[in-house]
mmCIF file of C-alpha atoms (C1' of nucleotides) in Angstrom:
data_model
loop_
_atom_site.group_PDB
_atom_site.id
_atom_site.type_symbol
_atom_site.label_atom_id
_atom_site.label_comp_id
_atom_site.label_asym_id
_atom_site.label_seq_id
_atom_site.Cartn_x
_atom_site.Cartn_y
_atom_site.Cartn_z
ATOM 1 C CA UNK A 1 0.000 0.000 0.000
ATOM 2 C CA UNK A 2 1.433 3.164 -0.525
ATOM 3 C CA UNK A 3 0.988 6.625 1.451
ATOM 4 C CA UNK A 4 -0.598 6.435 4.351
ATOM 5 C CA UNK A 5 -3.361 9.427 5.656
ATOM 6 C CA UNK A 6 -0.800 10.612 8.286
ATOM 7 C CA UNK A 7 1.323 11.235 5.388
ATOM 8 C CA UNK A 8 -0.713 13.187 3.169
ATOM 9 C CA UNK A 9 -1.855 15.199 6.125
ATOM 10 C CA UNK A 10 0.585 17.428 6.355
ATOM 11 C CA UNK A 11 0.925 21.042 4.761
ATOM 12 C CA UNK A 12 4.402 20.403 4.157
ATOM 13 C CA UNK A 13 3.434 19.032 1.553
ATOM 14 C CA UNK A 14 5.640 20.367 -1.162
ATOM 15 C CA UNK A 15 2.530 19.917 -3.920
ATOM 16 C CA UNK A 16 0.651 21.897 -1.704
ATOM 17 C CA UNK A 17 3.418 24.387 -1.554
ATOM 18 C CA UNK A 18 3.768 24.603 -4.822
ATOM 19 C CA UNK A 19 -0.056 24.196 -5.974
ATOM 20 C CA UNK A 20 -0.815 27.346 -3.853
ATOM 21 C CA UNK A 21 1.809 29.318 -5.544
ATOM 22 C CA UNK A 22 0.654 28.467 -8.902
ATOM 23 C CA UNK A 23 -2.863 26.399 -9.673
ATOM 24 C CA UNK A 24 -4.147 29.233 -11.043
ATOM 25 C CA UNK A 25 -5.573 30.012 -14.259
ATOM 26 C CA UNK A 26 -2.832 32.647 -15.410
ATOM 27 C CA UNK A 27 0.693 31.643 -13.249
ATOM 28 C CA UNK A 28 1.616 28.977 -15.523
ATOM 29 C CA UNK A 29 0.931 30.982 -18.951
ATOM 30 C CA UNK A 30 2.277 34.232 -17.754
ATOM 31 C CA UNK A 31 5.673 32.054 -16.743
ATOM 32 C CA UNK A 32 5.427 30.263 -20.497
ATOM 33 C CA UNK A 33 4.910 33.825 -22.038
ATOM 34 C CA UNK A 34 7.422 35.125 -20.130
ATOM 35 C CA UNK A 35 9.681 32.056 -21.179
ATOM 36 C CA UNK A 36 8.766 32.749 -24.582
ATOM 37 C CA UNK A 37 10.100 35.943 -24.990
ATOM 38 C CA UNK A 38 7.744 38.287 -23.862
ATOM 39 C CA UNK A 39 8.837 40.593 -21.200
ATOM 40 C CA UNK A 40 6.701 43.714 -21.261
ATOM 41 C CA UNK A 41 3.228 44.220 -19.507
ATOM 42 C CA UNK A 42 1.381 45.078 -22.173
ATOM 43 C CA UNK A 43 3.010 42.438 -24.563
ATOM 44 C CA UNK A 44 1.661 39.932 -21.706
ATOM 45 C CA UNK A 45 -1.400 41.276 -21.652
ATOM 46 C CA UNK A 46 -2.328 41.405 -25.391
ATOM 47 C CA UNK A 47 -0.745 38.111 -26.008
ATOM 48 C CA UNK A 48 -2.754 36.691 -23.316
ATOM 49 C CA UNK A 49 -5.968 38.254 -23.584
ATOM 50 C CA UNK A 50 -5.885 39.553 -20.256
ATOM 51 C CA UNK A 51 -7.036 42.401 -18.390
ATOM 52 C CA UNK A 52 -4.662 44.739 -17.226
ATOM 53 C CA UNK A 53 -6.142 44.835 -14.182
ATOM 54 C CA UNK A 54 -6.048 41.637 -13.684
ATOM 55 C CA UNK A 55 -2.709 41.087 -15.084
ATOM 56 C CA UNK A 56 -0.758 43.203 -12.459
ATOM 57 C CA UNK A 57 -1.753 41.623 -9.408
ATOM 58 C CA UNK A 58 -0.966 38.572 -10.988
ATOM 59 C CA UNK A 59 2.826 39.826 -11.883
ATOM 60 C CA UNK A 60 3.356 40.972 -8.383
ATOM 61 C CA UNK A 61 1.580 37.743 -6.570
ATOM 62 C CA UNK A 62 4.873 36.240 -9.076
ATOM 63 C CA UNK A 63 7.607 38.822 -8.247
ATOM 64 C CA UNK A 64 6.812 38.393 -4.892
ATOM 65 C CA UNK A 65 6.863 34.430 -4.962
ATOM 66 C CA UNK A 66 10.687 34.863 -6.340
ATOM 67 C CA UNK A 67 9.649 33.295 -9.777
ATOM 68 C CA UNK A 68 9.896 36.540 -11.625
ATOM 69 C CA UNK A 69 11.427 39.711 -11.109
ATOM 70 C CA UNK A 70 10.724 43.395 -12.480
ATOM 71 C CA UNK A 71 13.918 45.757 -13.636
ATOM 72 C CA UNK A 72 12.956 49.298 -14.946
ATOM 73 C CA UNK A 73 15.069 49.601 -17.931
ATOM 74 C CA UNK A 74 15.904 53.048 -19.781
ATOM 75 C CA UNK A 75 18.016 52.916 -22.871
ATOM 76 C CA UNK A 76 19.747 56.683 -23.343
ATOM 77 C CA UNK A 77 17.355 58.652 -25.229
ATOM 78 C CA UNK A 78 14.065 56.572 -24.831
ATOM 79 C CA UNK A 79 11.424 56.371 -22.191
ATOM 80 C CA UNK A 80 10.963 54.238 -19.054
ATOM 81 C CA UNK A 81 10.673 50.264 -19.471
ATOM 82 C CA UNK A 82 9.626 47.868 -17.052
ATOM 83 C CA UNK A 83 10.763 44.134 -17.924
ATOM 84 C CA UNK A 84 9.753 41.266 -16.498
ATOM 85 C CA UNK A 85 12.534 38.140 -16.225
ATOM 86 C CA UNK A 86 12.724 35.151 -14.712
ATOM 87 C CA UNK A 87 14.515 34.612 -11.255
ATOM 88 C CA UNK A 88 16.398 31.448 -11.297
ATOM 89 C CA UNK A 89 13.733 29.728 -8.821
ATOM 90 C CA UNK A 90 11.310 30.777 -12.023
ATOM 91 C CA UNK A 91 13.267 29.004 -14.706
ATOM 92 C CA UNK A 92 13.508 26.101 -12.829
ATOM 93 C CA UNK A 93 9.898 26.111 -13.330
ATOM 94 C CA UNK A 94 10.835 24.581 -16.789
ATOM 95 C CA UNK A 95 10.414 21.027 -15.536
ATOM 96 C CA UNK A 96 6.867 21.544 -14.937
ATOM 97 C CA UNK A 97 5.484 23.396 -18.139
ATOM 98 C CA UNK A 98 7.147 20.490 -19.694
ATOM 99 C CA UNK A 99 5.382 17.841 -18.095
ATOM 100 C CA UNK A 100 1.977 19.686 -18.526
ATOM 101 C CA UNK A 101 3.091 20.248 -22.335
ATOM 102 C CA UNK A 102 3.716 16.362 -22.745
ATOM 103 C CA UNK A 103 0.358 14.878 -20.881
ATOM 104 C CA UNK A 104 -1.906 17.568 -22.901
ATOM 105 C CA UNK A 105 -0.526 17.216 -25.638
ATOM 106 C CA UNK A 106 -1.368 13.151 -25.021
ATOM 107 C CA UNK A 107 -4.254 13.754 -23.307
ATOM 108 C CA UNK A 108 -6.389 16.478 -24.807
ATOM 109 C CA UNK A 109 -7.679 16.508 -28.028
ATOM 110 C CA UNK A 110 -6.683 19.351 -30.108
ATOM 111 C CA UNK A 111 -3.660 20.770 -27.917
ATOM 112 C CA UNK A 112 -0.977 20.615 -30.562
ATOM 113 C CA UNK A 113 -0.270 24.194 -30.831
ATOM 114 C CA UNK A 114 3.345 24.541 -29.206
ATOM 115 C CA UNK A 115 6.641 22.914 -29.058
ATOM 116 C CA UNK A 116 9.256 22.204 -26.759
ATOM 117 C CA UNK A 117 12.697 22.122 -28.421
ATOM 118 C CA UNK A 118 16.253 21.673 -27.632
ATOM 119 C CA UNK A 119 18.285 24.546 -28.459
ATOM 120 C CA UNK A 120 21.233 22.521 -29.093
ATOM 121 C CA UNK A 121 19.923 20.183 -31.955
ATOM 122 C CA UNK A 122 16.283 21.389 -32.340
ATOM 123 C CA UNK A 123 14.574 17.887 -31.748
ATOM 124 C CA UNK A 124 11.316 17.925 -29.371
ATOM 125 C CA UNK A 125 11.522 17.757 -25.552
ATOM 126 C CA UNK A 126 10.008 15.396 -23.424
ATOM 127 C CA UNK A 127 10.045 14.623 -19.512
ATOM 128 C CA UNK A 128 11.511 11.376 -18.058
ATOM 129 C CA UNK A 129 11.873 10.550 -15.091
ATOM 130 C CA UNK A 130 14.764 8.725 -13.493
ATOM 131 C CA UNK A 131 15.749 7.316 -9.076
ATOM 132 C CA UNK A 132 19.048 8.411 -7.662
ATOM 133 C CA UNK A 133 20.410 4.925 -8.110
ATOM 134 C CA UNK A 134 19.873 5.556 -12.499
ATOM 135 C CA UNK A 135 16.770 3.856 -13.496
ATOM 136 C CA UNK A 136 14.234 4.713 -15.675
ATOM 137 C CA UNK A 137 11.288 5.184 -13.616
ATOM 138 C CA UNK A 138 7.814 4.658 -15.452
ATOM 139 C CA UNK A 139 4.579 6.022 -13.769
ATOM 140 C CA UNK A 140 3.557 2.973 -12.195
ATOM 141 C CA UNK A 141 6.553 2.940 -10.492
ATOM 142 C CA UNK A 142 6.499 5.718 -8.162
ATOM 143 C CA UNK A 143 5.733 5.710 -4.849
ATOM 144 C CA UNK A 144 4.773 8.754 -2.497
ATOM 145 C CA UNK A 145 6.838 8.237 0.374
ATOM 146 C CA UNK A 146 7.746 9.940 3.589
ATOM 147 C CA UNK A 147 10.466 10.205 5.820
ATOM 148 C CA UNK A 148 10.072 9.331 9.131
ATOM 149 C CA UNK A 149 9.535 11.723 11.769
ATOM 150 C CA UNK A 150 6.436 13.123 10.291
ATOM 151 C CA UNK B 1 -12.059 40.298 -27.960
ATOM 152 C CA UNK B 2 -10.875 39.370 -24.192
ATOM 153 C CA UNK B 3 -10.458 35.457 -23.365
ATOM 154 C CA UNK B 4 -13.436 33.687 -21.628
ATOM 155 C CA UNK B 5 -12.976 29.932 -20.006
ATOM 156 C CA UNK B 6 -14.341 28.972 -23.408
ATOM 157 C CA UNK B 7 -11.997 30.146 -25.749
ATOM 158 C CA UNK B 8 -9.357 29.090 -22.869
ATOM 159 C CA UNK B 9 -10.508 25.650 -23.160
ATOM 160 C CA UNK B 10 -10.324 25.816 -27.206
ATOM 161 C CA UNK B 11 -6.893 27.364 -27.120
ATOM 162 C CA UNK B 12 -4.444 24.935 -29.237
ATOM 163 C CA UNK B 13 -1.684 25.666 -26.312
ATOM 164 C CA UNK B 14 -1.443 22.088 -24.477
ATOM 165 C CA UNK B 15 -0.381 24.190 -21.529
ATOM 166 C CA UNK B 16 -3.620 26.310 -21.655
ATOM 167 C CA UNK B 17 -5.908 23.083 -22.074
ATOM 168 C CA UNK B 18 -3.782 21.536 -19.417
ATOM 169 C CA UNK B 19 -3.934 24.040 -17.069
ATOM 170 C CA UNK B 20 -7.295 25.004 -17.554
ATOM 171 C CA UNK B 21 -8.098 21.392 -16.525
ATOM 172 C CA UNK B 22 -5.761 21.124 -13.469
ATOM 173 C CA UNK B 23 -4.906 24.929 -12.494
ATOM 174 C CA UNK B 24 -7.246 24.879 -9.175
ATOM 175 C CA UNK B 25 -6.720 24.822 -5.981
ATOM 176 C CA UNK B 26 -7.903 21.170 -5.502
ATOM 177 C CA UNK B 27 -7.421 19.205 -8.696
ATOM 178 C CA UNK B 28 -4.089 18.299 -8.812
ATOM 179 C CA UNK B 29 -4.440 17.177 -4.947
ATOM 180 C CA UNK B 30 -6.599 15.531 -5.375
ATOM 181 C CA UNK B 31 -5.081 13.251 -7.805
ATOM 182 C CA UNK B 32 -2.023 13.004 -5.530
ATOM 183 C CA UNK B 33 -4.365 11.944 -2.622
ATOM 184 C CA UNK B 34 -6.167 9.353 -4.640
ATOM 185 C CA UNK B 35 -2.525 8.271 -5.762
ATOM 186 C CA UNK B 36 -0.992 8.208 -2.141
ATOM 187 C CA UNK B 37 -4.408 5.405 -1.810
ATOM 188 C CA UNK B 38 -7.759 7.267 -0.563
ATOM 189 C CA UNK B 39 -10.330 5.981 -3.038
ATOM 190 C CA UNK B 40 -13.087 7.294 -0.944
ATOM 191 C CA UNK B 41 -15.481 10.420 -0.870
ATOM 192 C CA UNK B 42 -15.312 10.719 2.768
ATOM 193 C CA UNK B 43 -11.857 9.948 3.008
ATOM 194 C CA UNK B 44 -10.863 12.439 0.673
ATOM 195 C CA UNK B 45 -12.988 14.927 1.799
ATOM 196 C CA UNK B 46 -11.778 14.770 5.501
ATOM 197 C CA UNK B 47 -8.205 14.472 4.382
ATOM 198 C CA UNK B 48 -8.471 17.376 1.931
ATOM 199 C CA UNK B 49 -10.539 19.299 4.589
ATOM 200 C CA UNK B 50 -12.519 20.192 1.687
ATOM 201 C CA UNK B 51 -15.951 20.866 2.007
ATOM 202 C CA UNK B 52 -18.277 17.783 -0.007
ATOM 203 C CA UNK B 53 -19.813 20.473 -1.455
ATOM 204 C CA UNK B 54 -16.806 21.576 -3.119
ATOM 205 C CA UNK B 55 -15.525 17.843 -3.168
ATOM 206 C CA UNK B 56 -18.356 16.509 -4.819
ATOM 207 C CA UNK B 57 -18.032 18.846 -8.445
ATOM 208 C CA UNK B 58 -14.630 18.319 -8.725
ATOM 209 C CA UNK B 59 -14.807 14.919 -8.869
ATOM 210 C CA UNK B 60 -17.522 15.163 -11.179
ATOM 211 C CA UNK B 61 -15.023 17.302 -13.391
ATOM 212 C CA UNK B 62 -12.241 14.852 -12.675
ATOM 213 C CA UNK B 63 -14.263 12.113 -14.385
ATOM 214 C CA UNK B 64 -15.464 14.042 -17.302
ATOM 215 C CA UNK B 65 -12.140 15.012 -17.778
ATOM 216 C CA UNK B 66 -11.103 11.140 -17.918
ATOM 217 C CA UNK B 67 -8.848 12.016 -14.830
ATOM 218 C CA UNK B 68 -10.320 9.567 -12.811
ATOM 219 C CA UNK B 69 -12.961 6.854 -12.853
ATOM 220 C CA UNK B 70 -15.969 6.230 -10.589
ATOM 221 C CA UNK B 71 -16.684 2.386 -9.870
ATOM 222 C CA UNK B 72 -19.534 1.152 -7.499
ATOM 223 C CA UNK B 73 -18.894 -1.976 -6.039
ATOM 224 C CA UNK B 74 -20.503 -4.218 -3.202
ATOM 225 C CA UNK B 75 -18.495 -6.922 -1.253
ATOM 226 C CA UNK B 76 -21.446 -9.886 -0.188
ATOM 227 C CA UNK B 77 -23.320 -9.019 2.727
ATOM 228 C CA UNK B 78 -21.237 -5.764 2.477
ATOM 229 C CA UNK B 79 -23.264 -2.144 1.661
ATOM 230 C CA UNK B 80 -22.849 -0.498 -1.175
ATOM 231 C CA UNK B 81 -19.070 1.717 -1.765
ATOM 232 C CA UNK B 82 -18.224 3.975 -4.342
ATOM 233 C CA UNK B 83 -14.650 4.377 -5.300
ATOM 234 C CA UNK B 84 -12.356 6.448 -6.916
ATOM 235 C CA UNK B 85 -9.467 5.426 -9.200
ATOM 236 C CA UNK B 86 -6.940 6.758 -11.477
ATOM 237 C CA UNK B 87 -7.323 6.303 -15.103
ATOM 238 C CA UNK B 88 -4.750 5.351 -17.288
ATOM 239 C CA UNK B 89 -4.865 9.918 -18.450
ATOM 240 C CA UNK B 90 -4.660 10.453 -14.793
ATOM 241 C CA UNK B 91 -1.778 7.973 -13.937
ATOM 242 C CA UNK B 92 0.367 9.480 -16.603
ATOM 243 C CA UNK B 93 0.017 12.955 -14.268
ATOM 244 C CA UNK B 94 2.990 11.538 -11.889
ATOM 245 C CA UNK B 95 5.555 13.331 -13.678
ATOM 246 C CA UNK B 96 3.941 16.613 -13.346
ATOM 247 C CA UNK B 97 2.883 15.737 -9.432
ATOM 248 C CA UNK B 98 6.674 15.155 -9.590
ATOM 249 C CA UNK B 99 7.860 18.254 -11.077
ATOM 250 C CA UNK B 100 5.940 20.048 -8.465
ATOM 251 C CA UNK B 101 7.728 18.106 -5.565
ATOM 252 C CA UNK B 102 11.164 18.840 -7.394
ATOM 253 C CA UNK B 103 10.202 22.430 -7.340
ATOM 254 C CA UNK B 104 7.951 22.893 -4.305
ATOM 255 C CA UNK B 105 11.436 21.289 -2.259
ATOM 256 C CA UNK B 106 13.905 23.554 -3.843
ATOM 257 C CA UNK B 107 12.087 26.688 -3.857
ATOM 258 C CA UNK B 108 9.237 26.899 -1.272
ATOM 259 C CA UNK B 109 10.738 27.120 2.482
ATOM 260 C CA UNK B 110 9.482 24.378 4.607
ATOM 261 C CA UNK B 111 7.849 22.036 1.907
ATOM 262 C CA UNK B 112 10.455 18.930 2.828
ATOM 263 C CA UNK B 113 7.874 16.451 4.100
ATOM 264 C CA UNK B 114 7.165 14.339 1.120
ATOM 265 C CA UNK B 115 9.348 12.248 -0.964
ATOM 266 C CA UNK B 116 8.673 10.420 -4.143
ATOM 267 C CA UNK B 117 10.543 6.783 -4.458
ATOM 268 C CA UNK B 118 11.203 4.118 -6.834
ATOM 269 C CA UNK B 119 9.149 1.077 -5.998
ATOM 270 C CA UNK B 120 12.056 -1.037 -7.594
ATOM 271 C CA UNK B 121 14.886 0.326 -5.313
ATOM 272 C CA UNK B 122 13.248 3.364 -3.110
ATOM 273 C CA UNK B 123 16.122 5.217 -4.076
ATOM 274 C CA UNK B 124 14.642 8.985 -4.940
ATOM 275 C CA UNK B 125 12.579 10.439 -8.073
ATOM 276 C CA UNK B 126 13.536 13.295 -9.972
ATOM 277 C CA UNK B 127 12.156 14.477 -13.139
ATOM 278 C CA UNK B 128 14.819 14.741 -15.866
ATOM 279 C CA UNK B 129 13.991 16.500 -19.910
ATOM 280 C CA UNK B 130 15.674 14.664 -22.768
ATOM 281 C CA UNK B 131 15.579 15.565 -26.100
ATOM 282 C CA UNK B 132 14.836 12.641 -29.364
ATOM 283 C CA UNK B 133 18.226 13.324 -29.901
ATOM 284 C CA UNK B 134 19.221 11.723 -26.681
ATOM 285 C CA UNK B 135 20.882 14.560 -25.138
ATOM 286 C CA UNK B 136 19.614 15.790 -21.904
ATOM 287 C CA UNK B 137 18.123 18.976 -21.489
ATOM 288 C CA UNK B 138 18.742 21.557 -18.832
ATOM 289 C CA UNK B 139 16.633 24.253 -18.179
ATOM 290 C CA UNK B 140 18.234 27.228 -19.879
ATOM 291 C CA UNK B 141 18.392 24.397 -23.256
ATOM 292 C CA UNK B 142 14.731 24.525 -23.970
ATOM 293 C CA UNK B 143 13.092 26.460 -26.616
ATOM 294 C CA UNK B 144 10.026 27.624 -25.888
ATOM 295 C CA UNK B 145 7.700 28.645 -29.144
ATOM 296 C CA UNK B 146 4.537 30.334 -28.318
ATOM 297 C CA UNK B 147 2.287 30.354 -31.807
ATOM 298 C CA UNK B 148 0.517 33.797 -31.298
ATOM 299 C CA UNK B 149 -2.870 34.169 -30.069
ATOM 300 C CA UNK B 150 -2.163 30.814 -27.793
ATOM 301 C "C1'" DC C 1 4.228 52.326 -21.761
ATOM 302 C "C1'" DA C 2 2.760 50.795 -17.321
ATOM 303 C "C1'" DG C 3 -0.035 50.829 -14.582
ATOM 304 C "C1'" DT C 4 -4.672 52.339 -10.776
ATOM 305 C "C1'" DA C 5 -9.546 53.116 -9.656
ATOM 306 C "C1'" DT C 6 -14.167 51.759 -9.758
ATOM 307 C "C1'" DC C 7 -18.077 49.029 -10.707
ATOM 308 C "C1'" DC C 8 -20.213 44.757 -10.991
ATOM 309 C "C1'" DG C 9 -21.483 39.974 -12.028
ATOM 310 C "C1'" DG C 10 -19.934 35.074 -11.596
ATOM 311 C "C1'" DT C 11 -17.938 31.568 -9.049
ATOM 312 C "C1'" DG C 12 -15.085 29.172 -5.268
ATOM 313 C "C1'" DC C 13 -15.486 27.600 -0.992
ATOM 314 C "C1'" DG C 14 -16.748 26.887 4.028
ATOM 315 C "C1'" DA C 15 -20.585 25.951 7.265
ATOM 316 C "C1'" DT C 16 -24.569 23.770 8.128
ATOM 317 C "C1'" DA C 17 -28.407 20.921 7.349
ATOM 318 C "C1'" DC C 18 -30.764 17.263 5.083
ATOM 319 C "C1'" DT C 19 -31.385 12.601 2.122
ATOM 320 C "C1'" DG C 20 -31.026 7.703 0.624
ATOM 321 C "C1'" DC D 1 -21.127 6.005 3.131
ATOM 322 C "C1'" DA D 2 -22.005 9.216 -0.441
ATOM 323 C "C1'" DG D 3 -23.763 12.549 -1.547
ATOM 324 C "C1'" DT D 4 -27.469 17.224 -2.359
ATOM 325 C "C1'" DA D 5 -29.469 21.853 -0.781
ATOM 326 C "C1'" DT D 6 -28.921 26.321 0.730
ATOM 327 C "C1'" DC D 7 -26.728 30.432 2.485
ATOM 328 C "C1'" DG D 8 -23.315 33.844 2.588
ATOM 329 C "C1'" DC D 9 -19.096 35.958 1.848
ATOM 330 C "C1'" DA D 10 -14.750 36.695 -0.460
ATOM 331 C "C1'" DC D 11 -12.348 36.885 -4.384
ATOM 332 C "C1'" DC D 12 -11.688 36.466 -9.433
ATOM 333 C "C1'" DG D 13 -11.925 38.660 -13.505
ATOM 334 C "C1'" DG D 14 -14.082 41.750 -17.380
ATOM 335 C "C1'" DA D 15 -15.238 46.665 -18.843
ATOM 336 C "C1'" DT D 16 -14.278 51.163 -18.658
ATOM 337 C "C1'" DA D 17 -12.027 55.208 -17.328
ATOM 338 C "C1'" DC D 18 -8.194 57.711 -15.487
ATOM 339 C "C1'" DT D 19 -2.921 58.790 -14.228
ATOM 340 C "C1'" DG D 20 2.154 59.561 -14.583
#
DNA sequence: CAGTATCCGGTGCGATACTG
DNA sequence: CAGTATCGCACCGGATACTG
């Protein structure tokens, strides 16, 4: 048997960490947008079809999570910019758009609209995932398990 | 013309249809609950410390979304259960579960108290990205190309 | 360009109570 | 055990208008 309810219990939990941070409708795309080159609030906003309003809570709710971060940029002779990069805690966010790009993309029909490529050789990504001691690890492998000591 | 949840859910992006799916605040614990072994409304709902009210439509959406199946079944003599069980769509979530533990324990203070194992050698899971090529894929090596209007 | 302010409707979610 | 019914509030998110 695997987990027990003891286990789950606790709000250690780093999915629940993590969940609460970002299972919400925009994190995720504003971190792939942001990923894909866009870096400007109104190039986010258009590109996603989002309210403004809505858009800047949502960019500080990141900034302040460490996943992004904000630098006012002004190039000699041109106005005020405000750019929006990725911390290094926000690129490591990689991993995950990656696995959500390879189940949808299995998954649900019609979801073919963007690819995941290696920059080295250009071939398509996918996510894998391997144990410390170097095996493969398919899904019906895994086990949720906890350390002792709660 | 701004973006409803239905032109969300008919966006071609496998991250929008993917997170549109999973990016709530219960879905994707859900699954790792039913994963770690609760198969049961009432167990779920008291480990969740969700309300059944809440509990009750997204499981509903789980199924429809061929996340998870709902079986009746009744030992002899036994009353009536109703359980809840990954499908094959929702078993192939554990890398993305496990890209959030990766994450959640490197980047989200205090989020140590779960570990993923492999059932073969419980040495521990980590998600990996490999390219057809062969190569592996660090972070900063992935190419991210967002079609416009996705 | 990069936001705030205001209004307002829809929905998420907890609490509580009730049903088969 | 496995839900449904109802209430109420908080928050999400769209539209529009305004600011530096």
């Amino acid at each position: 048997m695997p987990a027990t309810l003891a286990t789950l219990e606790s709000s250690r939990c780093p999915i629940t960490r993590s969940v609460s941070l970002l299972g919400d409708r925009w994190s995720l795309l504003i971190v792939r947008d942001v990923l894909g080159g866009l870096h400007r609030f109104d190039e986010l906003a258009s590109h996603l079809k989002i309210s403004r309003a809505v858009l800047s809570p949502r960019l500080a709710g990141l900034v302040d999570a460490g996943i992004l971060e904000r630098a006012d940029y002004r190039e000699p002779g041109a106005r005020r910019r405000a750019e929006y990069r990725l911390t290094e805690s926000g690129q490591e966010l990689v991993p995950i758009l990656a696995a959500l790009v390879d189940w949808g993309r299995r998954h649900v029909a019609g979801s073919a609209g963007l690819r995941l490529a290696h920059t080295g050789c250009l071939s398509p990504v996918h996510v894998e995932m391997g144990c410390a001691a170097g095996h493969a690890v398919p899904n019906a492998q895994l086990r949720i398990d906890v350390p002792p000591g709660h």
